[in-house]
Amino acid sequence: MNVLGIIASGVAALFITVALAKSARRVALRPHIPDEPGGRAPRAEALRRTGGATAVLGIGTAAGAALWLGAADDAAGSVGGLLAGAGAVAALGLVHDLKPLWAALRLAVQTAAAVLVVCLAGLSPAAGVLAVVWIVLVTNAFALLDHADGLLTAVGLVTAAGLLACAFVGGDPALALLPATLVAGLAGFLLHNWHPARLRLGACGAQFTGFALAASGALIQAAAPSGRAAWAALPALATVALADSALVLISRRRAARSPLRATDDHIAHRLRRVRVTVPGAAVLTALWAGVPVATGALVYAELLHPAFLLLPLAGTAAAVYALLRIPAYAPPRTAPPRTGSSHTGSSRTAPSRTATSRASQGRTITARRRTEAADAGAAIPAAAPATGVKGSAPGRGAPTGTARTAAGHPTVPPPPNGRPAEAATAAAERG
């Protein structure tokens, strides 16, 4: 009876989610939606961002109806606490989508919801503390996967399928209620969340999905028989979400960036930088998640030895190392050498440099001409003084030793480019 009720709840979650998402999509794509006052984002964008509320309503309504009809009689308290905690986290996420909240407030509400689940499940204090830490950690790790179209929806669908298999194998189908509705609801929402996404999960749907998956895993592990390796199998189902968080923390630590500042350094962002399409990134990440999920489910079913879990873990570590080598941050901008320099200033500087070079060339040509004139003057022999003509006394007329013509007049030096013969002829005519 419980199995039939769980199947019926899954089918109901699928149809409710598809109907609600289709209605929200029509409203979001309405062509004439006025902007909100105060310069805020358009209402259509707000509807797309809060589209995850449709998945939360579909999954929560189907699971709550099945719980009320007695589909989980054996673990009604645990499943009821899980559903209540997930609903509280989703309500806080919806408020965060409309108006961002502090991270400390979100962590406080997530911790309180995890404590509620642990208390209603009846866990021991030591196991309860570990379960609370695990639920809060995995909730935020899955919420970080909502950075590309269809990524979190596909990974959550694969993880919920693994939890569903573990719940049926463990002999407690009551704990399979929420994983079953998650599989159906996420599958219906994926039709509208695939690239190009018309609706997004947002903080409401992402935190709800992460909390439901983490809390379901904690309850399934607590109810597992003693002979099963649930302590190693179930944590492996969150391998990809934890790998994305580790990738982000390591890269931001190496780049000296704040770990709380949202940047494009997640798995899908790095895959996009190596020319992987958005749907391709979602498919590759879902396949990556499917390997540890399938391995963990087989180990939980005692079909594989727990040592086989080292293979997907080693592959995940190698993938994280390879993704770290893909640059995720733009290089820092360097200031120009001179403040206020512009294209106009450089264009004005070019003519001045040209004029300087031309002036230097002119000085070189002038010096060369002077050198040639000096060489030409030195090559003209001094005219011998005429016989019987005395030179002028010192201090009178031309200086002593100056070359004179036959008439006693001093010789005229030739022009810079003149010839010696022409200079001599001009001097003779003057004499």
Coordinates of C-alpha atoms in Angstrom, one line a residue:
M1 CA 0.0 0.0 0.0
N2 CA 2.8 2.3 0.8
V3 CA 4.6 1.6 -2.5
L4 CA 1.4 2.4 -4.4
G5 CA 0.9 5.6 -2.5
I6 CA 4.5 6.7 -3.1
I7 CA 4.1 6.0 -6.9
A8 CA 0.8 8.0 -6.9
S9 CA 2.5 10.9 -5.1
G10 CA 5.3 11.0 -7.7
V11 CA 2.8 11.1 -10.5
A12 CA 0.9 13.9 -8.7
A13 CA 4.1 15.9 -8.1
L14 CA 4.9 15.6 -11.8
F15 CA 1.5 16.9 -13.0
I16 CA 1.2 19.6 -10.4
T17 CA 4.7 21.0 -11.1
V18 CA 4.2 21.0 -14.8
A19 CA 0.9 22.8 -14.6
L20 CA 2.2 25.4 -12.2
A21 CA 5.4 26.0 -14.1
K22 CA 3.5 26.3 -17.4
S23 CA 1.2 29.0 -15.8
A24 CA 4.2 30.9 -14.3
R25 CA 6.0 30.7 -17.7
R26 CA 3.0 32.2 -19.5
V27 CA 2.9 35.1 -17.0
A28 CA 6.7 35.6 -17.1
L29 CA 6.7 35.7 -20.9
R30 CA 3.8 38.1 -21.2
P31 CA 5.0 40.8 -23.6
H32 CA 3.7 43.9 -21.8
I33 CA 4.7 43.7 -18.1
P34 CA 5.4 47.2 -16.6
D35 CA 8.6 47.7 -14.6
E36 CA 8.3 48.0 -10.8
P37 CA 8.5 51.5 -9.4
G38 CA 11.8 52.8 -8.1
G39 CA 13.9 51.5 -11.0
R40 CA 13.7 47.8 -9.9
A41 CA 14.0 44.8 -12.2
P42 CA 11.0 44.0 -14.3
R43 CA 8.3 41.7 -12.9
A44 CA 9.0 39.2 -15.6
E45 CA 12.5 38.7 -14.4
A46 CA 11.3 38.4 -10.8
L47 CA 8.9 35.7 -11.9
R48 CA 11.6 33.8 -13.7
R49 CA 13.9 34.0 -10.7
T50 CA 11.2 32.8 -8.3
G51 CA 10.1 30.0 -10.7
G52 CA 11.4 27.4 -8.2
A53 CA 8.4 28.1 -6.0
T54 CA 6.3 26.1 -8.6
A55 CA 8.5 23.0 -8.0
V56 CA 8.3 23.5 -4.3
L57 CA 4.5 23.7 -4.3
G58 CA 4.2 20.7 -6.6
I59 CA 6.5 18.5 -4.6
G60 CA 5.3 19.7 -1.2
T61 CA 1.6 19.3 -2.1
A62 CA 2.1 15.8 -3.5
A63 CA 4.2 14.7 -0.5
G64 CA 1.9 16.3 2.0
A65 CA -1.2 14.7 0.5
A66 CA 0.5 11.3 0.5
L67 CA 1.6 11.7 4.1
W68 CA -1.9 12.7 5.2
L69 CA -3.4 9.7 3.4
G70 CA -1.0 7.4 5.3
A71 CA 1.6 6.5 2.7
A72 CA 4.3 6.8 5.3
D73 CA 2.8 5.3 8.4
D74 CA 6.1 3.7 9.6
A75 CA 8.0 7.0 9.5
A76 CA 5.4 9.7 9.5
G77 CA 7.2 11.8 12.1
S78 CA 10.5 11.7 10.3
V79 CA 9.0 12.5 6.9
G80 CA 6.7 15.2 8.4
G81 CA 9.7 16.9 10.1
L82 CA 11.7 16.7 6.9
L83 CA 8.9 18.2 4.9
A84 CA 8.3 21.0 7.4
G85 CA 12.0 21.8 7.6
A86 CA 12.3 21.9 3.8
G87 CA 9.3 24.2 3.6
A88 CA 10.8 26.6 6.1
V89 CA 14.0 26.7 4.1
A90 CA 12.1 27.2 0.9
A91 CA 10.1 30.1 2.4
L92 CA 13.3 31.8 3.5
G93 CA 14.7 31.3 0.0
L94 CA 11.7 32.9 -1.6
V95 CA 12.2 36.0 0.6
H96 CA 15.8 36.0 -0.4
D97 CA 14.9 36.0 -4.1
L98 CA 12.8 39.1 -3.6
K99 CA 15.1 40.9 -1.2
P100 CA 18.6 39.5 -0.4
L101 CA 19.1 38.4 3.2
W102 CA 22.2 38.0 5.3
A103 CA 24.1 34.7 5.0
A104 CA 24.1 34.4 8.8
L105 CA 20.3 34.5 8.9
R106 CA 20.0 31.8 6.2
L107 CA 22.4 29.6 8.1
A108 CA 20.5 30.0 11.3
V109 CA 17.2 29.0 9.6
Q110 CA 18.8 26.0 7.9
T111 CA 20.4 24.9 11.2
A112 CA 17.0 25.2 13.0
A113 CA 15.3 23.2 10.3
A114 CA 18.0 20.5 10.5
V115 CA 17.6 20.3 14.2
L116 CA 13.9 19.8 13.8
V117 CA 14.4 16.9 11.4
V118 CA 17.0 15.3 13.7
C119 CA 14.8 15.6 16.8
L120 CA 11.7 14.1 15.1
A121 CA 13.9 11.3 13.7
G122 CA 15.0 10.3 17.2
L123 CA 18.7 10.3 16.6
S124 CA 21.3 10.2 19.4
P125 CA 23.0 13.4 20.4
A126 CA 26.3 12.5 18.7
A127 CA 24.6 11.3 15.5
G128 CA 22.3 14.3 15.6
V129 CA 25.1 16.8 15.7
L130 CA 26.8 15.1 12.8
A131 CA 23.5 15.0 10.9
V132 CA 22.9 18.7 11.5
V133 CA 26.3 19.6 10.2
W134 CA 25.9 17.4 7.2
I135 CA 22.5 18.7 6.3
V136 CA 23.6 22.4 6.4
L137 CA 26.8 21.7 4.5
V138 CA 25.1 19.7 1.7
T139 CA 22.2 22.1 1.5
N140 CA 24.5 25.0 0.6
A141 CA 26.6 22.8 -1.6
F142 CA 23.7 21.9 -3.8
A143 CA 22.4 25.5 -3.7
L144 CA 25.7 26.6 -5.3
L145 CA 25.0 24.4 -8.3
D146 CA 22.3 26.7 -9.4
H147 CA 24.6 28.7 -11.6
A148 CA 23.6 27.4 -15.1
D149 CA 20.4 26.5 -16.9
G150 CA 19.3 23.0 -15.9
L151 CA 22.4 22.1 -14.0
L152 CA 21.0 21.8 -10.4
T153 CA 17.8 20.3 -11.7
A154 CA 19.6 17.6 -13.6
V155 CA 22.1 16.8 -10.8
G156 CA 19.3 16.8 -8.2
L157 CA 17.2 14.5 -10.3
V158 CA 20.1 12.0 -10.5
T159 CA 20.8 12.2 -6.8
A160 CA 17.2 11.8 -5.8
A161 CA 17.0 8.7 -8.0
G162 CA 20.0 7.3 -6.1
L163 CA 18.3 8.0 -2.8
L164 CA 15.1 6.4 -4.0
A165 CA 16.9 3.2 -4.9
C166 CA 18.7 3.2 -1.5
A167 CA 15.4 3.7 0.4
F168 CA 13.8 0.7 -1.4
V169 CA 16.8 -1.5 -1.0
G170 CA 17.1 -0.7 2.7
G171 CA 13.6 -2.0 3.3
D172 CA 12.0 1.3 4.4
P173 CA 9.9 2.6 1.5
A174 CA 8.4 5.3 3.8
L175 CA 11.6 7.2 3.5
A176 CA 11.3 7.0 -0.3
L177 CA 8.3 9.4 -0.3
L178 CA 10.2 12.6 -0.6
P179 CA 12.9 11.3 -3.0
A180 CA 10.2 9.9 -5.3
T181 CA 8.3 13.2 -5.4
L182 CA 11.7 15.0 -5.9
V183 CA 12.4 12.9 -8.9
A184 CA 9.0 13.6 -10.5
G185 CA 8.9 17.3 -9.6
L186 CA 12.4 18.0 -10.8
A187 CA 11.7 16.1 -14.0
G188 CA 8.6 18.3 -14.7
F189 CA 10.5 21.5 -13.8
L190 CA 13.4 20.6 -16.1
L191 CA 11.1 21.1 -19.1
H192 CA 11.1 24.8 -18.3
N193 CA 14.5 25.1 -16.8
W194 CA 16.5 23.6 -19.7
H195 CA 18.5 26.0 -21.8
P196 CA 17.3 28.6 -22.7
A197 CA 15.6 28.6 -19.3
R198 CA 12.2 30.2 -19.0
L199 CA 12.1 29.6 -15.3
R200 CA 14.9 29.3 -12.7
L201 CA 15.0 27.5 -9.4
G202 CA 16.4 30.5 -7.5
A203 CA 17.2 30.4 -3.9
C204 CA 13.7 29.0 -3.0
G205 CA 14.0 25.9 -5.2
A206 CA 17.7 25.5 -4.8
Q207 CA 17.7 25.5 -1.0
F208 CA 14.6 23.3 -0.9
T209 CA 16.2 20.7 -3.2
G210 CA 19.5 20.7 -1.3
F211 CA 17.8 20.4 2.1
A212 CA 15.4 17.7 0.9
L213 CA 18.3 15.6 -0.6
A214 CA 20.6 16.1 2.4
A215 CA 17.9 15.4 5.0
S216 CA 16.7 12.3 3.1
G217 CA 20.2 10.9 3.0
A218 CA 20.7 11.5 6.7
L219 CA 17.4 9.7 7.5
I220 CA 18.1 6.8 5.2
Q221 CA 21.6 6.4 6.7
A222 CA 20.2 6.5 10.2
A223 CA 17.6 3.8 9.4
A224 CA 20.0 1.6 7.4
P225 CA 20.6 -2.0 8.7
S226 CA 23.8 -2.5 10.6
G227 CA 25.3 -4.7 8.0
R228 CA 25.2 -2.2 5.2
A229 CA 28.0 0.3 4.5
A230 CA 25.7 3.3 4.5
W231 CA 28.4 5.5 6.2
A232 CA 30.4 5.3 3.0
A233 CA 27.8 4.9 0.3
L234 CA 25.3 7.7 1.1
P235 CA 27.9 10.5 1.4
A236 CA 29.2 9.6 -2.1
L237 CA 25.8 10.7 -3.5
A238 CA 26.8 14.4 -2.9
T239 CA 30.2 14.1 -4.5
V240 CA 29.6 16.6 -7.3
A241 CA 28.0 19.2 -5.1
L242 CA 30.9 19.0 -2.6
A243 CA 33.4 19.0 -5.5
D244 CA 31.9 22.3 -6.8
S245 CA 32.2 23.9 -3.4
A246 CA 35.8 22.7 -3.0
L247 CA 36.6 24.0 -6.4
V248 CA 35.2 27.4 -5.6
L249 CA 36.8 27.7 -2.1
I250 CA 40.3 26.6 -3.4
S251 CA 40.2 28.9 -6.4
R252 CA 39.1 31.9 -4.4
R253 CA 41.6 31.2 -1.7
R254 CA 44.4 31.1 -4.3
A255 CA 43.2 34.3 -5.9
A256 CA 42.9 36.1 -2.5
R257 CA 39.1 36.6 -3.1
S258 CA 36.3 36.6 -0.6
P259 CA 34.7 33.1 -0.4
L260 CA 31.2 34.7 0.0
R261 CA 31.5 36.9 -3.1
A262 CA 29.6 35.3 -6.1
T263 CA 31.8 35.1 -9.2
D264 CA 31.9 33.0 -12.4
D265 CA 34.3 30.3 -11.1
H266 CA 32.0 27.2 -10.7
I267 CA 32.0 24.0 -12.7
A268 CA 29.8 25.1 -15.6
H269 CA 31.6 28.5 -15.8
R270 CA 34.9 26.8 -16.4
L271 CA 33.5 24.3 -18.8
R272 CA 32.1 27.3 -20.8
R273 CA 35.6 28.7 -21.0
V274 CA 36.7 25.6 -22.9
R275 CA 33.9 26.0 -25.4
V276 CA 31.4 23.6 -23.8
T277 CA 27.8 24.7 -24.4
V278 CA 25.4 25.4 -21.6
P279 CA 23.3 22.2 -22.3
G280 CA 26.6 20.3 -22.7
A281 CA 27.8 21.5 -19.3
A282 CA 24.6 20.3 -17.6
V283 CA 24.8 16.9 -19.3
L284 CA 28.4 16.4 -18.4
T285 CA 27.9 17.4 -14.8
A286 CA 24.8 15.1 -14.5
L287 CA 26.9 12.2 -16.0
W288 CA 29.7 13.1 -13.6
A289 CA 27.2 12.9 -10.7
G290 CA 25.7 9.7 -12.0
V291 CA 29.0 7.8 -11.5
P292 CA 29.3 8.2 -7.7
V293 CA 25.5 7.9 -7.3
A294 CA 25.4 4.6 -9.1
T295 CA 28.5 3.3 -7.3
G296 CA 27.1 4.4 -3.9
A297 CA 23.7 2.7 -4.6
L298 CA 25.5 -0.5 -5.6
V299 CA 27.6 -0.4 -2.5
Y300 CA 24.6 0.3 -0.3
A301 CA 22.9 -2.7 -1.9
E302 CA 26.0 -4.8 -1.1
L303 CA 26.6 -5.6 -4.7
L304 CA 30.0 -3.9 -4.7
H305 CA 32.8 -3.6 -2.1
P306 CA 33.1 -0.2 -0.4
A307 CA 36.6 0.1 -1.8
F308 CA 35.1 0.7 -5.2
L309 CA 34.0 4.1 -3.9
L310 CA 37.6 5.2 -4.2
L311 CA 37.4 5.2 -8.0
P312 CA 34.8 8.0 -8.4
L313 CA 36.4 9.9 -5.6
A314 CA 39.8 9.7 -7.3
G315 CA 38.2 10.7 -10.6
T316 CA 36.5 13.7 -8.9
A317 CA 39.8 14.8 -7.4
A318 CA 41.4 14.6 -10.8
A319 CA 38.5 16.6 -12.4
V320 CA 38.8 19.3 -9.8
Y321 CA 42.5 19.6 -10.4
A322 CA 41.9 19.9 -14.1
L323 CA 39.2 22.5 -13.6
L324 CA 41.5 24.5 -11.4
R325 CA 43.9 24.9 -14.3
I326 CA 41.3 26.7 -16.3
P327 CA 41.5 30.5 -15.7
A328 CA 38.4 31.7 -14.0
Y329 CA 39.2 35.3 -13.2
A330 CA 40.1 38.2 -15.6
P331 CA 43.7 39.6 -15.1
P332 CA 43.8 42.8 -13.1
R333 CA 43.8 46.0 -15.0
T334 CA 47.0 48.0 -14.9
A335 CA 47.0 51.8 -14.9
P336 CA 48.5 53.7 -17.9
P337 CA 52.0 55.1 -17.3
R338 CA 50.7 58.7 -17.5
T339 CA 47.5 59.8 -16.0
G340 CA 45.2 61.6 -18.5
S341 CA 47.0 60.4 -21.6
S342 CA 44.7 60.0 -24.6
H343 CA 44.9 59.5 -28.2
T344 CA 44.7 63.2 -28.8
G345 CA 47.8 63.8 -26.7
S346 CA 49.8 61.1 -28.5
S347 CA 48.8 62.6 -31.8
R348 CA 49.9 66.0 -30.7
T349 CA 53.3 64.6 -29.5
A350 CA 54.0 63.0 -32.9
P351 CA 54.5 66.2 -34.9
S352 CA 56.8 67.6 -32.2
R353 CA 59.0 64.6 -32.4
T354 CA 59.1 64.9 -36.2
A355 CA 60.0 68.6 -36.0
T356 CA 62.8 67.7 -33.5
S357 CA 64.2 65.1 -35.9
R358 CA 64.1 67.6 -38.8
A359 CA 65.9 70.3 -36.8
S360 CA 68.6 67.8 -35.8
Q361 CA 69.0 66.8 -39.5
G362 CA 69.2 70.5 -40.5
R363 CA 72.0 71.1 -37.9
T364 CA 73.9 68.1 -39.2
I365 CA 73.7 69.4 -42.8
T366 CA 74.8 72.9 -41.7
A367 CA 77.8 71.5 -39.8
R368 CA 78.7 69.4 -42.8
R369 CA 78.6 72.4 -45.0
R370 CA 80.8 74.4 -42.7
T371 CA 83.3 71.6 -42.6
E372 CA 83.4 71.5 -46.4
A373 CA 83.8 75.3 -46.6
A374 CA 86.7 75.2 -44.1
D375 CA 88.3 72.4 -46.1
A376 CA 87.8 74.4 -49.3
G377 CA 89.4 77.6 -47.8
A378 CA 92.4 75.6 -46.5
A379 CA 92.9 74.3 -50.0
I380 CA 93.3 77.8 -51.6
P381 CA 97.0 78.8 -51.5
A382 CA 97.9 82.2 -50.1
A383 CA 98.7 84.8 -52.8
A384 CA 102.3 86.0 -52.7
P385 CA 102.7 89.7 -52.0
A386 CA 103.9 91.8 -55.0
T387 CA 107.5 92.8 -55.2
G388 CA 108.3 96.1 -53.6
V389 CA 105.1 96.3 -51.7
K390 CA 105.3 96.5 -48.0
G391 CA 102.8 95.1 -45.7
S392 CA 100.8 97.3 -43.5
A393 CA 102.0 98.0 -40.1
P394 CA 100.7 96.1 -37.3
G395 CA 97.4 97.4 -36.0
R396 CA 96.6 99.2 -39.2
G397 CA 94.5 97.8 -42.0
A398 CA 94.5 94.0 -42.4
P399 CA 96.3 91.9 -39.9
T400 CA 99.8 90.8 -40.5
G401 CA 100.2 87.7 -42.5
T402 CA 97.0 88.2 -44.4
A403 CA 97.2 87.3 -48.1
R404 CA 97.0 90.4 -50.4
T405 CA 96.6 90.9 -54.1
A406 CA 99.1 92.7 -56.3
A407 CA 97.4 96.0 -55.6
G408 CA 97.8 95.5 -51.9
H409 CA 94.2 94.7 -51.2
P410 CA 93.4 91.7 -48.9
T411 CA 92.0 88.6 -50.6
V412 CA 88.4 87.8 -50.2
P413 CA 87.6 84.3 -48.9
P414 CA 85.6 82.2 -51.3
P415 CA 81.9 81.5 -50.6
P416 CA 81.1 78.1 -48.9
N417 CA 80.2 76.4 -52.2
G418 CA 82.5 78.4 -54.4
R419 CA 85.4 77.2 -56.4
P420 CA 89.1 78.3 -55.9
A421 CA 89.5 79.6 -59.4
E422 CA 86.4 81.7 -59.4
A423 CA 87.5 83.2 -56.0
A424 CA 90.9 84.1 -57.4
T425 CA 89.3 85.8 -60.5
A426 CA 86.9 87.8 -58.3
A427 CA 89.8 89.0 -56.2
A428 CA 91.9 90.0 -59.2
E429 CA 89.0 92.0 -60.7
R430 CA 88.5 93.9 -57.4
G431 CA 92.3 94.7 -57.4

